[in-house]
PDB file of C-alpha atoms and ligand atoms in Angstrom:
ATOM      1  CA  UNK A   1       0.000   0.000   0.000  1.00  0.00           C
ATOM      2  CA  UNK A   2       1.028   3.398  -1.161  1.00  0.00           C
ATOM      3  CA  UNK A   3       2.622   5.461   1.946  1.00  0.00           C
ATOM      4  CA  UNK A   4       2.617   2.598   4.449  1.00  0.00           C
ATOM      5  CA  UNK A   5       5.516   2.712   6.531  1.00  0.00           C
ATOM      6  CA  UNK A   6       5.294  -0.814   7.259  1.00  0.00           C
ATOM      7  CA  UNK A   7       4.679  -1.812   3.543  1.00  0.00           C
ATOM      8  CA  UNK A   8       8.160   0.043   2.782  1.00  0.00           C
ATOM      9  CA  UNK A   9      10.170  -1.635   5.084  1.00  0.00           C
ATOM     10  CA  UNK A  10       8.542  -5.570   3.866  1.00  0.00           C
ATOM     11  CA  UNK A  11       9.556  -4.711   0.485  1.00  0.00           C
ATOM     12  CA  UNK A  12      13.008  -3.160   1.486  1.00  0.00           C
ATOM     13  CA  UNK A  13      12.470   0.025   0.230  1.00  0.00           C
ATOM     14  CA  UNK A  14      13.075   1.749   3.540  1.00  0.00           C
ATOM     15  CA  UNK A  15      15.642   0.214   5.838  1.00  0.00           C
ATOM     16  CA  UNK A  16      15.137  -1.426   8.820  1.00  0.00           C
ATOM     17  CA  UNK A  17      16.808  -3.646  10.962  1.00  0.00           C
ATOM     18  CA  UNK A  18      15.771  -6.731  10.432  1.00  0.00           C
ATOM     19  CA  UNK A  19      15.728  -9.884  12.707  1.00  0.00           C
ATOM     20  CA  UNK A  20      13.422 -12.434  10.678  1.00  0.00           C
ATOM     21  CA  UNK A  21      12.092 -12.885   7.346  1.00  0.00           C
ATOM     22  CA  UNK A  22      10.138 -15.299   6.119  1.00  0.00           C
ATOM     23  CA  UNK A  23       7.562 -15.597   2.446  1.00  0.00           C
ATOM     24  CA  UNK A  24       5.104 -13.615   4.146  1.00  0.00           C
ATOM     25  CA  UNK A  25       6.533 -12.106   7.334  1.00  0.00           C
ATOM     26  CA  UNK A  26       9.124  -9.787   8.309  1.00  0.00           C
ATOM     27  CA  UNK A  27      10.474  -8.978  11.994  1.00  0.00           C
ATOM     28  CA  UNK A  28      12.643  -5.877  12.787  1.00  0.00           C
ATOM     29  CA  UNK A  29      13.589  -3.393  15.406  1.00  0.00           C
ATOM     30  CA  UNK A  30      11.513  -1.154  16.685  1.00  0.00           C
ATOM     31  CA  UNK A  31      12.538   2.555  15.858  1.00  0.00           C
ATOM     32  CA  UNK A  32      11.660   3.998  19.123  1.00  0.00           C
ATOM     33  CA  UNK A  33      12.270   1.088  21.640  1.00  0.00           C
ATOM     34  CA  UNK A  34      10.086   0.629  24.718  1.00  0.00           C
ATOM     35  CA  UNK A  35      12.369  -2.306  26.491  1.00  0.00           C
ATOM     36  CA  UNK A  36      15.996  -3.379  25.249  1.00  0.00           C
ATOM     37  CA  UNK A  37      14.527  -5.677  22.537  1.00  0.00           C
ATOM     38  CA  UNK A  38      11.810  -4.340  20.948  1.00  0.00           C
ATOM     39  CA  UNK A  39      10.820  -5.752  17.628  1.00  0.00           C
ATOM     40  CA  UNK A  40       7.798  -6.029  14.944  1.00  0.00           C
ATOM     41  CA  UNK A  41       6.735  -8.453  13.652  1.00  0.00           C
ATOM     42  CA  UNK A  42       4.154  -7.921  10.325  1.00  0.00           C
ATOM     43  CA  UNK A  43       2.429  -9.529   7.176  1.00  0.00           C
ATOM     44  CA  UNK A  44       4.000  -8.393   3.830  1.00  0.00           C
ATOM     45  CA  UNK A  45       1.021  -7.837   2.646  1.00  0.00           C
ATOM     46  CA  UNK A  46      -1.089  -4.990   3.825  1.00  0.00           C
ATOM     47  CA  UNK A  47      -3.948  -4.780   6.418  1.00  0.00           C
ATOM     48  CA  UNK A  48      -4.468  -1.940   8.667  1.00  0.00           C
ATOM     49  CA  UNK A  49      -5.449  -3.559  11.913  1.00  0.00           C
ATOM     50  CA  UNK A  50      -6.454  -6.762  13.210  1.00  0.00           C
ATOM     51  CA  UNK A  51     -10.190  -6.130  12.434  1.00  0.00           C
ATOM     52  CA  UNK A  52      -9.056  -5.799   8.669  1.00  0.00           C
ATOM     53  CA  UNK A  53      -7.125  -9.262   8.741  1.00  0.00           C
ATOM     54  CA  UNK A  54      -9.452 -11.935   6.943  1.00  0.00           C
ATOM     55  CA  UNK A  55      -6.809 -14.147   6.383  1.00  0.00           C
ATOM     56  CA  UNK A  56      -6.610 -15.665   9.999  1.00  0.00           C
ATOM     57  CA  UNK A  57      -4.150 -18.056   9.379  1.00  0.00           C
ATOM     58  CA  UNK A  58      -1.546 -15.655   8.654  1.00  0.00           C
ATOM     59  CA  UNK A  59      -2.181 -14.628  12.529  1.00  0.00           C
ATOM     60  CA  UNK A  60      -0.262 -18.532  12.915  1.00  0.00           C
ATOM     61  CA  UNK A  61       2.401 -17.181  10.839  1.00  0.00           C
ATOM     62  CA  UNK A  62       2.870 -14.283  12.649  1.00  0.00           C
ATOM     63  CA  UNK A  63       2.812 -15.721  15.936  1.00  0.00           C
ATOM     64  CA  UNK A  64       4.929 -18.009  14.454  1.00  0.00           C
ATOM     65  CA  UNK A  65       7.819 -15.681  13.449  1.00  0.00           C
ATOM     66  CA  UNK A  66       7.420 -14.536  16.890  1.00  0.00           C
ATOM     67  CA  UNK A  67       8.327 -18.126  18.336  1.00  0.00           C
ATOM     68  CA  UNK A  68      11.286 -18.279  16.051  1.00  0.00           C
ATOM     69  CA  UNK A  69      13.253 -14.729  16.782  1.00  0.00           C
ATOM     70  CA  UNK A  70      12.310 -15.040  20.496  1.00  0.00           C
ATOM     71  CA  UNK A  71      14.308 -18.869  20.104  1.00  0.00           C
ATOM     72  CA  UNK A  72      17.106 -16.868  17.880  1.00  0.00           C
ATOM     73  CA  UNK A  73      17.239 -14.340  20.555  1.00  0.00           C
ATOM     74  CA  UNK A  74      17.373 -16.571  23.363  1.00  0.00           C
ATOM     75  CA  UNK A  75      14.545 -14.671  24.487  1.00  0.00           C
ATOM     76  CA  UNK A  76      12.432 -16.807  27.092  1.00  0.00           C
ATOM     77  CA  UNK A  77      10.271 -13.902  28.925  1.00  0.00           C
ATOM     78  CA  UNK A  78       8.425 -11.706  26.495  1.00  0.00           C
ATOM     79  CA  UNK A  79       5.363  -9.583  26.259  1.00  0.00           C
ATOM     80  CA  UNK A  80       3.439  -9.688  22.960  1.00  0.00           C
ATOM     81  CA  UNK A  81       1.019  -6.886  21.983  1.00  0.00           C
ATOM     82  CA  UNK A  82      -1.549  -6.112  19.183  1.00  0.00           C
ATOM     83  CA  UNK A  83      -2.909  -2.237  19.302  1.00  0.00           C
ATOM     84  CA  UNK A  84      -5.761  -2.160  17.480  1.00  0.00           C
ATOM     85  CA  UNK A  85      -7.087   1.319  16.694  1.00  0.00           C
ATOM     86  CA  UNK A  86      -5.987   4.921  17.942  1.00  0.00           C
ATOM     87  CA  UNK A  87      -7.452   4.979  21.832  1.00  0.00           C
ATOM     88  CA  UNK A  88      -5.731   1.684  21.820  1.00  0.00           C
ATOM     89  CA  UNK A  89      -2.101   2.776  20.782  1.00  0.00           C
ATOM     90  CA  UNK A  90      -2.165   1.895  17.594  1.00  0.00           C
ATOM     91  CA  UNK A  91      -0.358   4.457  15.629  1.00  0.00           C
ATOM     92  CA  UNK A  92       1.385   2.396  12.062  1.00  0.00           C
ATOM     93  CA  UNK A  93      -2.146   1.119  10.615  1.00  0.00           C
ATOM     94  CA  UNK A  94      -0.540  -1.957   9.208  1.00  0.00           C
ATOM     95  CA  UNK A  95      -1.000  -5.063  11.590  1.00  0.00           C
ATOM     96  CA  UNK A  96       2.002  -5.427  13.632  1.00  0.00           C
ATOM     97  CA  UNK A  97       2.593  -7.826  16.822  1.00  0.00           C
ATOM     98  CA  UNK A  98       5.386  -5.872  19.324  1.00  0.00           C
ATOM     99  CA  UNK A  99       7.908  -8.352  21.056  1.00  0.00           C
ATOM    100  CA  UNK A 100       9.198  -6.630  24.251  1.00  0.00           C
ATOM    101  CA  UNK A 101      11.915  -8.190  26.219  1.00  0.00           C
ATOM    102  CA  UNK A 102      14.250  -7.116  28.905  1.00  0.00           C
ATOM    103  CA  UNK A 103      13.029  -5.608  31.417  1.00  0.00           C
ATOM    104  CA  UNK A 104      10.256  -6.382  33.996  1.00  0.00           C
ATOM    105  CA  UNK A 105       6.701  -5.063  32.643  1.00  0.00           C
ATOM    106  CA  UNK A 106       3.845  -4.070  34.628  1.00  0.00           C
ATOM    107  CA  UNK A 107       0.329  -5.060  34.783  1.00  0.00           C
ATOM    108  CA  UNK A 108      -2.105  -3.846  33.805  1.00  0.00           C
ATOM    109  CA  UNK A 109      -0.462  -1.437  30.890  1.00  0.00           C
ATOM    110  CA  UNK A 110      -1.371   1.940  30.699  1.00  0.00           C
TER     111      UNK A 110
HETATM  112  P1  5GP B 201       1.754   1.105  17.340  1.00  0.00           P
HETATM  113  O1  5GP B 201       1.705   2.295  18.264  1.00  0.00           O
HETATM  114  O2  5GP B 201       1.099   1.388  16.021  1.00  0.00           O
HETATM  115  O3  5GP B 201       1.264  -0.167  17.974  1.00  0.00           O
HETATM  116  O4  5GP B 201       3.292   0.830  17.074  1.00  0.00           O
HETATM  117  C1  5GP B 201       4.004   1.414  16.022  1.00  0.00           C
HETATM  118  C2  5GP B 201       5.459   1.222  16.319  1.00  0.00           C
HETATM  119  O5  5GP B 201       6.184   1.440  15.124  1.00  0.00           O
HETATM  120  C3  5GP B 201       6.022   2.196  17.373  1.00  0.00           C
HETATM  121  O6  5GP B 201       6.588   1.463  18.448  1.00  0.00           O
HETATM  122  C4  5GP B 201       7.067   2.986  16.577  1.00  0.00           C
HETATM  123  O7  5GP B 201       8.211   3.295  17.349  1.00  0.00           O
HETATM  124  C5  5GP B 201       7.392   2.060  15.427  1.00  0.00           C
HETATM  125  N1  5GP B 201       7.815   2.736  14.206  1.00  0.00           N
HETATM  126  C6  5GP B 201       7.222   3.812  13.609  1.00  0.00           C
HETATM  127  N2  5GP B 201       7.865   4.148  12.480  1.00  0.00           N
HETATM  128  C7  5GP B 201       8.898   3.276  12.356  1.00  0.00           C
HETATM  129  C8  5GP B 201       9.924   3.141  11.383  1.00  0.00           C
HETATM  130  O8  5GP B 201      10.030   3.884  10.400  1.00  0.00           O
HETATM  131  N3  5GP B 201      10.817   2.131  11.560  1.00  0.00           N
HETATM  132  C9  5GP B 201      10.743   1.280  12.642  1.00  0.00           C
HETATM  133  N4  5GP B 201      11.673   0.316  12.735  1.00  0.00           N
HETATM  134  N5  5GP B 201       9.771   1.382  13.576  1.00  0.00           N
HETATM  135  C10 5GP B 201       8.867   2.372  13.447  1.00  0.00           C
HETATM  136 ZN1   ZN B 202       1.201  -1.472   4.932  1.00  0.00          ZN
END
């Protein structure tokens, strides 16, 4: 999709640096990171949020990247997150899953 920032880093055309990437998946840092790993992991192909995803079974691929660059990482505790829509969090409206590792997190997030 045209001016997806998300879309431009799948298809390499902005860099990133990248941890994972698979036929339909990519995983890379996050720009602005929240914990001392701090990656996304997203579909090559475009969908703004989760409610826009009809293709569930890429969800398996996605949580399956996740399961593979936590293993590469040696990463064992981990929070996983999905914003979905603005009073969420979510600001990039392509479907990303955060991995955030590192520190202790609290509960419940603000
Ligand atoms: P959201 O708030 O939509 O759930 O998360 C978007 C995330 O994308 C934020 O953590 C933000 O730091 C990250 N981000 C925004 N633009 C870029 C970028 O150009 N490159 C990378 N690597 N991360 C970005
Ligand atoms: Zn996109």
């Amino acid at each position: 999709m045209e001016d997806c920032i998300f879309c431009k880093i799948a298809s390499k055309e902005i860099p990133a640096k990248l941890v994972y990437e698979s036929e339909n998946v990519v995983g890379f840092r996050d720009i602005n990171p929240q914990a001392p790993t701090h990656i996304l992991v997203v579909p090559k192909k475009h969908f703004a949020s989760l409610n826009e995803l009809d293709d569930i079974s890429l969800m398996g691929e996605l949580l399956n990247a996740v399961k593979k660059i936590t293993k590469k990482l040696e990463i064992q505790e981990y929070r996983t997150v999905i914003n979905t829509g603005k009073s969420a969090g979510q600001e990039v409206f392509h479907i990303h899953i955060h991995i955030l590792a590192g520190r202790d997190m609290k509960w419940p997030p603000g």
